[in-house]
Short mmCIF file of C-alpha atoms in Angstrom, two decimals:
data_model
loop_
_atom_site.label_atom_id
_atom_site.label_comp_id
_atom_site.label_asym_id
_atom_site.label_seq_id
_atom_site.Cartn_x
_atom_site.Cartn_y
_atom_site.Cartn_z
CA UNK A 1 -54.89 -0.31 2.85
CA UNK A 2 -58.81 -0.52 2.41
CA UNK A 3 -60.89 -1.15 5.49
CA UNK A 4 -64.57 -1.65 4.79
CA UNK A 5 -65.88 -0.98 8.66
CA UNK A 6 -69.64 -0.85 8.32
CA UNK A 7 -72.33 -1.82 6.60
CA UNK A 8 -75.54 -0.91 8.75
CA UNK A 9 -79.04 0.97 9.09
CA UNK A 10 -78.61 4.49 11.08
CA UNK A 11 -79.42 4.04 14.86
CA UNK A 12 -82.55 4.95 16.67
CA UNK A 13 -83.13 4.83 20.43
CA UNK A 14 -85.40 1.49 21.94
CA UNK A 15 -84.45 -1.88 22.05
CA UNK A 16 -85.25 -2.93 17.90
CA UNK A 17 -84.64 -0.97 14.66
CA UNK A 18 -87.54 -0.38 12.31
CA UNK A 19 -86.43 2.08 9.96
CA UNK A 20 -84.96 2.01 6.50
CA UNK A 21 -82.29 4.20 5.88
CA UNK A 22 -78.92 2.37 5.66
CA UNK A 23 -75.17 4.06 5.83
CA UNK A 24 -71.86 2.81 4.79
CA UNK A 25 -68.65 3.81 6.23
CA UNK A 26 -65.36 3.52 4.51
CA UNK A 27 -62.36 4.22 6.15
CA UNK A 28 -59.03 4.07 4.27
CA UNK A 29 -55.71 4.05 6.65
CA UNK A 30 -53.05 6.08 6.34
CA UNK A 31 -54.63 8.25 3.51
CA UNK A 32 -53.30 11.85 2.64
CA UNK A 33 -56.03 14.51 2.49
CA UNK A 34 -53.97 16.86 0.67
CA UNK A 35 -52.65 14.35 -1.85
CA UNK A 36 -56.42 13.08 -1.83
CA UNK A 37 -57.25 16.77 -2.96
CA UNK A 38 -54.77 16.68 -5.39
CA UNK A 39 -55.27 13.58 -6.94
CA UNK A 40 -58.83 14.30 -7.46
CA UNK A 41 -58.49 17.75 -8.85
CA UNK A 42 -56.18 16.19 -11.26
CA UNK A 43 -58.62 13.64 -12.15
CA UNK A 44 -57.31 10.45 -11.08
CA UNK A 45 -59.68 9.74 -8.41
CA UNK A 46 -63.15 10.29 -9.53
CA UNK A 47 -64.85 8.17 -7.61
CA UNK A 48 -63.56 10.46 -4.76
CA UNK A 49 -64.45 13.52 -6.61
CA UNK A 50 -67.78 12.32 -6.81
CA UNK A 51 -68.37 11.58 -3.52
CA UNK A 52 -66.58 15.36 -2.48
CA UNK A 53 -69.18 17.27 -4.86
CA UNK A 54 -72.58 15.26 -3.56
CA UNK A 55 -71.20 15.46 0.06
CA UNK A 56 -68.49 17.36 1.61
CA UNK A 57 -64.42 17.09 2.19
CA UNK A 58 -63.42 18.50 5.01
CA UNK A 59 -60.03 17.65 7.34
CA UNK A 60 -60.48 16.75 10.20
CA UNK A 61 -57.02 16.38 12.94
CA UNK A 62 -55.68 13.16 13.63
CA UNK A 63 -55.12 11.42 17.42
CA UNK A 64 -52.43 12.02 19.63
CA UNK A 65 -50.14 10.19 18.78
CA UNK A 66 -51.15 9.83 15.55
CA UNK A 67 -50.97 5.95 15.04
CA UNK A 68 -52.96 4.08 12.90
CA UNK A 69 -54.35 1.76 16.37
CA UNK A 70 -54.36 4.78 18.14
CA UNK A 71 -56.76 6.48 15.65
CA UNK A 72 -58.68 3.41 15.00
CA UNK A 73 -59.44 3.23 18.71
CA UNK A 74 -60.23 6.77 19.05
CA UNK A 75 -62.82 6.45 16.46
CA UNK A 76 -64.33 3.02 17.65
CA UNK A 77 -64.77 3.88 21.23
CA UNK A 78 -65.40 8.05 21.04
CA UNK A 79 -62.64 8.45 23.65
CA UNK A 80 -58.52 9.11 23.57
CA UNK A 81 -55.28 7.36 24.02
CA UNK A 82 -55.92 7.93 27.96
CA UNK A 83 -59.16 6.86 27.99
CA UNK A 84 -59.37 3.63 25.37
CA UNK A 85 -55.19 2.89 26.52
CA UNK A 86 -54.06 2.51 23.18
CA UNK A 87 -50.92 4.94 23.04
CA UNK A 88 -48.91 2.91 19.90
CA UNK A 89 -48.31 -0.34 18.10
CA UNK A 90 -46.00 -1.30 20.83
CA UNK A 91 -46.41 -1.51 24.27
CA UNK A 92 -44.19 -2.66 27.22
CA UNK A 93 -44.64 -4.58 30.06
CA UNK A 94 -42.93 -2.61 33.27
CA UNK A 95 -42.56 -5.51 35.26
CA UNK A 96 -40.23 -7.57 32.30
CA UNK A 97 -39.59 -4.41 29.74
CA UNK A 98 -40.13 -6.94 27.12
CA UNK A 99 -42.56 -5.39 24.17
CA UNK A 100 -45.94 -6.59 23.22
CA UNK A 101 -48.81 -5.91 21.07
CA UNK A 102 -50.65 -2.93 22.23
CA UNK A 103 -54.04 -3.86 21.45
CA UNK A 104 -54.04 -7.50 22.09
CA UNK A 105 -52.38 -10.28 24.00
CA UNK A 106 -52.19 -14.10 23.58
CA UNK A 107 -50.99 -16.18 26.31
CA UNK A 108 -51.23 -20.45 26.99
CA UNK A 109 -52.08 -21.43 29.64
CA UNK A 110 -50.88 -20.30 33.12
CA UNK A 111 -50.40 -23.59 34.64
CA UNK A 112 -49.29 -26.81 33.32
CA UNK A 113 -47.91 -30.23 34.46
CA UNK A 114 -44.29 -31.51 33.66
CA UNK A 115 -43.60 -34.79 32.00
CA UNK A 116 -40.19 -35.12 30.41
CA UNK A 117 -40.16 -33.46 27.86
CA UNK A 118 -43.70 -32.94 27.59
CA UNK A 119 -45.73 -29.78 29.51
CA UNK A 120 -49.56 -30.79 29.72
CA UNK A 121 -51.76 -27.56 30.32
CA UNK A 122 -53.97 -27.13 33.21
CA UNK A 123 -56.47 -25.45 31.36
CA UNK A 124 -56.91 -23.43 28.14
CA UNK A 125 -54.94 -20.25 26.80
CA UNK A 126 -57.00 -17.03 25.81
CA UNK A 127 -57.02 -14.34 23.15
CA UNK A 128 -57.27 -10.78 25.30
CA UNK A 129 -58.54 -7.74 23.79
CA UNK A 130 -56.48 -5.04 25.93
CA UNK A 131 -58.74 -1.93 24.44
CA UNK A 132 -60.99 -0.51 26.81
CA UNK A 133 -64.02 1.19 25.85
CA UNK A 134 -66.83 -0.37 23.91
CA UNK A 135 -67.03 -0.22 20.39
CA UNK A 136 -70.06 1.93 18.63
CA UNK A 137 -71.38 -1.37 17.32
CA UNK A 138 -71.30 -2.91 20.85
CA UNK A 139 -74.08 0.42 21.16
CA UNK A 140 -75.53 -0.36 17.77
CA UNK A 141 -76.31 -4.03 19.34
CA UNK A 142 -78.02 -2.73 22.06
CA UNK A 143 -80.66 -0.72 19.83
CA UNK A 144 -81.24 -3.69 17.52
CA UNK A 145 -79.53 -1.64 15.20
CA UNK A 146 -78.02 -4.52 12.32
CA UNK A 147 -74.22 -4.03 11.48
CA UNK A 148 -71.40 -5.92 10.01
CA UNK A 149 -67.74 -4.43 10.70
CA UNK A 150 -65.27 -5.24 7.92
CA UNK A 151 -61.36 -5.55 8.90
CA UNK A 152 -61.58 -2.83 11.29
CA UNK A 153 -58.01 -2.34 13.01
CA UNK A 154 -57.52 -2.91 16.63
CA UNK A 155 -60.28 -5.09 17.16
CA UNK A 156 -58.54 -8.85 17.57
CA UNK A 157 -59.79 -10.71 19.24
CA UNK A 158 -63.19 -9.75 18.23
CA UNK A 159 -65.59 -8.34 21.06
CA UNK A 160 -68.31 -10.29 21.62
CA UNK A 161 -71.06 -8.86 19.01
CA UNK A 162 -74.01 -9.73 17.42
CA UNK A 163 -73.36 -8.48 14.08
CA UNK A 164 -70.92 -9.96 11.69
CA UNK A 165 -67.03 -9.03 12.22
CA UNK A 166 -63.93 -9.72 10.74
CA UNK A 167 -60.81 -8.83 12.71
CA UNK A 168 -58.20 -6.49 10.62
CA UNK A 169 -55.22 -4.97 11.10
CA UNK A 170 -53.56 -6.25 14.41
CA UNK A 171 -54.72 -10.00 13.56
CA UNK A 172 -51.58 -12.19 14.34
CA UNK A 173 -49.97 -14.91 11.59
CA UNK A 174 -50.19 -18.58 12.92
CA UNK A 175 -47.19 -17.81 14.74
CA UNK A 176 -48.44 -14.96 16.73
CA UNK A 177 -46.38 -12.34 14.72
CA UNK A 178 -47.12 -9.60 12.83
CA UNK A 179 -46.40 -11.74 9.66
CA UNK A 180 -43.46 -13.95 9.77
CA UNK A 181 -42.21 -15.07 6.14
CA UNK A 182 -39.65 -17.90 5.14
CA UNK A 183 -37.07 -17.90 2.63
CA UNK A 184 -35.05 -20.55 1.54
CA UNK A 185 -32.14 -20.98 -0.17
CA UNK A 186 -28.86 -22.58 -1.06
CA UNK A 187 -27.25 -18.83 -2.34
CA UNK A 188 -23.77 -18.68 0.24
CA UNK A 189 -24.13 -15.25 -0.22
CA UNK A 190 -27.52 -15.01 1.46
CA UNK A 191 -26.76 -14.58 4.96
CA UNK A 192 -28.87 -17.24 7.27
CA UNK A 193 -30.49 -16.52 10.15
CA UNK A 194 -33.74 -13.81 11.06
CA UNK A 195 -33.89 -10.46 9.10
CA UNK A 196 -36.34 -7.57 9.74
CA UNK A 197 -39.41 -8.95 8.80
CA UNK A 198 -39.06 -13.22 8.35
CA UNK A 199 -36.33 -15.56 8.74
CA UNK A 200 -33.52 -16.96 5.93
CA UNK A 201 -32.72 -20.50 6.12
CA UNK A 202 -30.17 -22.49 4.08
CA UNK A 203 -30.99 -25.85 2.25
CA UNK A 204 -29.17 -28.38 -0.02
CA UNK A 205 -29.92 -29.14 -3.14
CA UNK A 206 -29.08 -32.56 -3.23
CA UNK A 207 -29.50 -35.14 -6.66
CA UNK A 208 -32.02 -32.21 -7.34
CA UNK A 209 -34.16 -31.95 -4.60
CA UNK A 210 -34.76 -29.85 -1.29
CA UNK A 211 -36.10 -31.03 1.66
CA UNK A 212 -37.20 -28.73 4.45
CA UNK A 213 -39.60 -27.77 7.54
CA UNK A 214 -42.18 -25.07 7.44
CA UNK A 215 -42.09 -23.14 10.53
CA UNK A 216 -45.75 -23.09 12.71
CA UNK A 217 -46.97 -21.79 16.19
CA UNK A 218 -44.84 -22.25 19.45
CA UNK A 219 -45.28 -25.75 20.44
CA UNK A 220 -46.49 -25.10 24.16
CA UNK A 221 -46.91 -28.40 24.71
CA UNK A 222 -43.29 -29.31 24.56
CA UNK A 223 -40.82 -28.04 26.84
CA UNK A 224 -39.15 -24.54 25.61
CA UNK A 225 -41.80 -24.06 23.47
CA UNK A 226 -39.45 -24.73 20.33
CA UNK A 227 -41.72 -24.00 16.93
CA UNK A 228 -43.72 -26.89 15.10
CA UNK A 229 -42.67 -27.54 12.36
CA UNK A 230 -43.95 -29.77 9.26
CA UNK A 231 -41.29 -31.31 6.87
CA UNK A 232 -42.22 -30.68 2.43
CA UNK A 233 -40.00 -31.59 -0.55
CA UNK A 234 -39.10 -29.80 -3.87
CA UNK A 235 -38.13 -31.54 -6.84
CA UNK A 236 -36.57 -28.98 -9.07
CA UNK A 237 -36.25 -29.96 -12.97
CA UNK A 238 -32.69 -30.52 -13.63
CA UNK A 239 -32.96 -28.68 -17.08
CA UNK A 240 -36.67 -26.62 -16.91
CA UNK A 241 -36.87 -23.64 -14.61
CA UNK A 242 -40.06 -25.69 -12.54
CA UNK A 243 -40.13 -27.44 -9.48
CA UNK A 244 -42.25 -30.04 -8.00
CA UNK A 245 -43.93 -29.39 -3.86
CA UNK A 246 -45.11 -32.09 -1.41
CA UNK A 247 -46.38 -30.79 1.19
CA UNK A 248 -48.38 -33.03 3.47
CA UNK A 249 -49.75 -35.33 0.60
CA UNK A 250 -50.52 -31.80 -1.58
CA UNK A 251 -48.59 -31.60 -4.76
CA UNK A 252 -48.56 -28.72 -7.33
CA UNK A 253 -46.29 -27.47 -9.48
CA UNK A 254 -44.59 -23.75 -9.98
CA UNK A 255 -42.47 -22.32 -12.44
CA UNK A 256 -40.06 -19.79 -11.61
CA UNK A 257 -42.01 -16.65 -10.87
CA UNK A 258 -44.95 -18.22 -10.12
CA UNK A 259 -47.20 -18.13 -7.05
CA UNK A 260 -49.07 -21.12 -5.73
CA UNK A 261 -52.60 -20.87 -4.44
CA UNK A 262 -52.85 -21.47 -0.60
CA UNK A 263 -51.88 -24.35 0.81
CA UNK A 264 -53.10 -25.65 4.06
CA UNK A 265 -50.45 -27.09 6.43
CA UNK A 266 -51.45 -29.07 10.02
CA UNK A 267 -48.83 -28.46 12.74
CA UNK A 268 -49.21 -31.16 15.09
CA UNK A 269 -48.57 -29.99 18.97
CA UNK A 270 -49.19 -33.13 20.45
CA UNK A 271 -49.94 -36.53 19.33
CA UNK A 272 -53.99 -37.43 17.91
CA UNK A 273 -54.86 -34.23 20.57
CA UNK A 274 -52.77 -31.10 19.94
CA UNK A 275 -52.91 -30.22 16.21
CA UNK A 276 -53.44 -26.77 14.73
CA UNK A 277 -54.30 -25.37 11.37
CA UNK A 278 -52.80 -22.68 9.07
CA UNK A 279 -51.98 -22.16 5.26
CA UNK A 280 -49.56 -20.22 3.14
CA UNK A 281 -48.41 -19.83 0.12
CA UNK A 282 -44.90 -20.50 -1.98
CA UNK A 283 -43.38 -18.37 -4.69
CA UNK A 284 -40.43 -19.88 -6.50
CA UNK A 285 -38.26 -16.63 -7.25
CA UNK A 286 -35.23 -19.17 -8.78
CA UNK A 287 -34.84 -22.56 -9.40
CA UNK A 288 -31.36 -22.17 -11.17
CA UNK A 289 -28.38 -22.00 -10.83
CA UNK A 290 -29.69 -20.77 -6.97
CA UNK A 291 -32.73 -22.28 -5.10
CA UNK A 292 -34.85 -19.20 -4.07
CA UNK A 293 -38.35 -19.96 -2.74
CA UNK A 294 -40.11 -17.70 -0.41
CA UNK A 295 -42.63 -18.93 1.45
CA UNK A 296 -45.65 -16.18 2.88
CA UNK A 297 -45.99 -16.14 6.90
CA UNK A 298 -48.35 -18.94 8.22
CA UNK A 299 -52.01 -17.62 8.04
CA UNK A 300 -54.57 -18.33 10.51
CA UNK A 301 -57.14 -20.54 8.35
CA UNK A 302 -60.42 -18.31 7.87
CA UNK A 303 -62.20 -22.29 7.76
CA UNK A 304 -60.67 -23.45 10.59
CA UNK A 305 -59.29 -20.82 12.67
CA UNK A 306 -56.91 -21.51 15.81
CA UNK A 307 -57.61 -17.54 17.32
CA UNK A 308 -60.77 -16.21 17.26
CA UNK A 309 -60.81 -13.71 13.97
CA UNK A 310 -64.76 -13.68 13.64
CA UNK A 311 -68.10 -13.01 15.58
CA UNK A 312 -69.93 -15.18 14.99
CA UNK A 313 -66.78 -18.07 14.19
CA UNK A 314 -68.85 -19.20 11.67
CA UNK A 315 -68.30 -16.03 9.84
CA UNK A 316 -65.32 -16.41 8.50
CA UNK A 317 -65.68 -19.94 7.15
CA UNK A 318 -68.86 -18.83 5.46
CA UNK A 319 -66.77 -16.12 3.84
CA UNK A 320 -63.69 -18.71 2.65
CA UNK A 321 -66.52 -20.53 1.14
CA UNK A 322 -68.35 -18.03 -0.58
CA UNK A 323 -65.11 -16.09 -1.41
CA UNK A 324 -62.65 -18.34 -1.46
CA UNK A 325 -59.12 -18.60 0.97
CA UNK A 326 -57.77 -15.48 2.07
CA UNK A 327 -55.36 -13.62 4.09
CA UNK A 328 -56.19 -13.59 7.85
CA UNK A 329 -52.96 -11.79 8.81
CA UNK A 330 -53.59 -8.18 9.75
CA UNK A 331 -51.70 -6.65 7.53
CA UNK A 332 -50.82 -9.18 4.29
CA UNK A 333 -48.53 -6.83 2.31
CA UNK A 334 -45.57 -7.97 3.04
CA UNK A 335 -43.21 -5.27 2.75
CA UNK A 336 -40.83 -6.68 5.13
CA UNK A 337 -40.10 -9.14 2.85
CA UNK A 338 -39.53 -6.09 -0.03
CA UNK A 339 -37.40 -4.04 2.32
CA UNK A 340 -35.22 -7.72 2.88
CA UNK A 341 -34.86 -7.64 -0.74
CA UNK A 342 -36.14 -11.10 -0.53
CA UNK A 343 -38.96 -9.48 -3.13
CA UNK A 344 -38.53 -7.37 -5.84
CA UNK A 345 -40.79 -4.43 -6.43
CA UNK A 346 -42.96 -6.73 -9.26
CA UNK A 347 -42.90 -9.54 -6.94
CA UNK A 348 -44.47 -7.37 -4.16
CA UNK A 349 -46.82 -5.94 -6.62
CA UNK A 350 -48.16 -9.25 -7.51
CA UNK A 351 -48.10 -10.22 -3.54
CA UNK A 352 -50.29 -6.96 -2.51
CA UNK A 353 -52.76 -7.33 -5.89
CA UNK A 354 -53.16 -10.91 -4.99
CA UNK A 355 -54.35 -9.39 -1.41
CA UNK A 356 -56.41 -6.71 -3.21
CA UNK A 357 -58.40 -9.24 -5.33
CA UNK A 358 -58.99 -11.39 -2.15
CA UNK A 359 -60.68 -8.31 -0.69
CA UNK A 360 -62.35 -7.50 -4.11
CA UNK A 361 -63.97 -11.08 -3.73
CA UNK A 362 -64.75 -10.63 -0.35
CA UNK A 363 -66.56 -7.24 -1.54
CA UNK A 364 -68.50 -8.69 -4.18
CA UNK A 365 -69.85 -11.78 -2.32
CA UNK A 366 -71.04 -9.64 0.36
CA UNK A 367 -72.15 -6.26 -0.61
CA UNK A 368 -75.41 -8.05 -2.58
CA UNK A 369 -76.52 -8.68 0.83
CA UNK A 370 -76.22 -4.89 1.88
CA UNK A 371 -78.59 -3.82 -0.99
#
């Protein structure tokens, strides 16, 4: 997984930067050094080679433990586990044992007002950044130094900054997950309920079409906080393997194997007030003699977004508009849905390229700038 941190001119002490030399920092997590060294003496990695023989290689030890927030913290804040509290991706909370996300918490609102069935918040909900430390562009800031921090991991919500940033690995789905995915189905022998990494649910194909919801955020605003949901329609060809969607006055078609480009769903929380904004995509694995149609966890919109993802917020619209829609979910592979078996090994493939050519696009619209 590629993480483009920073793009920014080397720091100087005093309160503006004047100087010319510029630096680039790639970081790459989870990489091998030894199969790194490997690869490139074999001469499958070049690029890397090049960059060994005009620099240097050299290994350097990993944090303790050595977990990709863990190490991502160590290097944005110059301290340790014990000093920026990031021990794992998990933490617990003593007081209710019940897990959470180490490096970042999302909560509504902590008091409300109960009507019915209807709970009316007493204020807003917040996004909390549970790293402590501050980040070497939060220093970079200070010295006017300019920076932009690419899909760095552990940093959602964003800190406050005055460069550009894009939040990366650790950036929640719609539904406040990790990356929830749907897939539905009228196979008997595809057991329903919640598996490892998304959730199965059973339809009818009935005079040959489906009709079912797509699952949003936690509707606070109702009591129980069941999920939103938005209803869409497939018309599957009694004779072609192709299928016809409605969702929410969209309609496209997709033939079996095919991938649809995002689509944008509203999830209404509470009448003309309450409604929130995400988008996924659909991927029609079977239209006979089984439905199969998996459906990609609910994506924070990058033009819209319900959870602060950017600094400035305008960032990330500018980039969905220069660069088109993409994956706001920390991590978009979706292997869960691979290990499920709910993807093949080409269907994954296509998933993670289509997340590599997002980031490609991303690249090329912005690196022009750097120059």
């Amino acid at each position: 997984m590629l993480a483009g941190i920073a793009s920014m001119l080397c720091c100087q002490r005093g309160p503006a930067w004047h100087g010319e030399q510029k630096l680039i920092i790639l970081g790459i997590d989870g990489m091998d050094p030894q199969l790194l060294k490997r690869f490139m003496q074999e001469g499958k990695m070049p690029n890397f080679a090049r960059l060994a023989e005009q620099g240097s290689f050299r290994l350097l030890a990993s944090s303790i433990p050595p977990q990709s927030p863990v190490a991502w913290s160590n290097l944005m804040t110059g301290m340790d586990a014990g000093g920026h509290g990031i021990f794992d991706f998990i933490h617990r909370d003593p007081k209710t044992l019940q897990p959470y996300f180490s490096a970042s918490r999302v909560e509504g609102p902590k008091r409300a007002l109960h009507l019915g069935s209807w709970v009316i918040p007493l204020g807003g909900g917040s996004a909390e950044q549970l790293r402590r430390g501050r980040a070497f562009w939060e220093i970079l800031d200070e010295h006017g130094v300019p920076n932009t921090i690419f899909r760095i991991p552990a940093n959602f919500p964003p800190v406050p900054a005055k460069g550009q940033t894009l939040s990366g690995m650790g950036t929640p789905d719609l539904r406040g997950t990790y990356g929830t995915f749907s897939f539905y189905t009228d196979d008997p022998t595809t057991a329903a309920g919640s598996v490892e990494g998304g959730q199965v649910i059973p339809v009818q194909v009935e005079n040959s079409k489906v009709t079912a919801n797509l699952i949003g955020p936690d509707n606070t605003f109702r009591k129980g906080s069941p999920p939103a949901t938005e209803l869409f329609s497939v018309a599957v060809d009694p004779l072609e393997s192709v299928a016809k969607f409605a969702v929410q006055g969209q309609e496209f078609l997709l033939r079996e194997g095919e991938w649809s480009d995002w689509v944008r769903v509203e999830f209404q929380l509470i009448p003309v007030f309450g409604n929130v904004k995400g988008m996924c995509r659909f991927y029609l694995k079977q239209a006979h003699p089984r439905f199969q149609l998996y459906v990609s966890p609910m994506n924070i919109d990058p033009s819209d977004p319900a959870l602060p993802i950017s600094t400035p917020a305008k960032y990330s619209r500018m980039l969905s508009e220069e660069a088109g829609e993409f994956h706001t979910q920390g991590i978009a592979e979706d292997t869960k849905a691979r290990s499920d078996g709910m993807l093949d090994d080409q269907e994954y493939l296509e998933q993670a390229q289509a997340v590599l050519a997002e980031h490609r696009r991303i690249f090329d619209a912005e690196f022009p700038k750097f120059q």
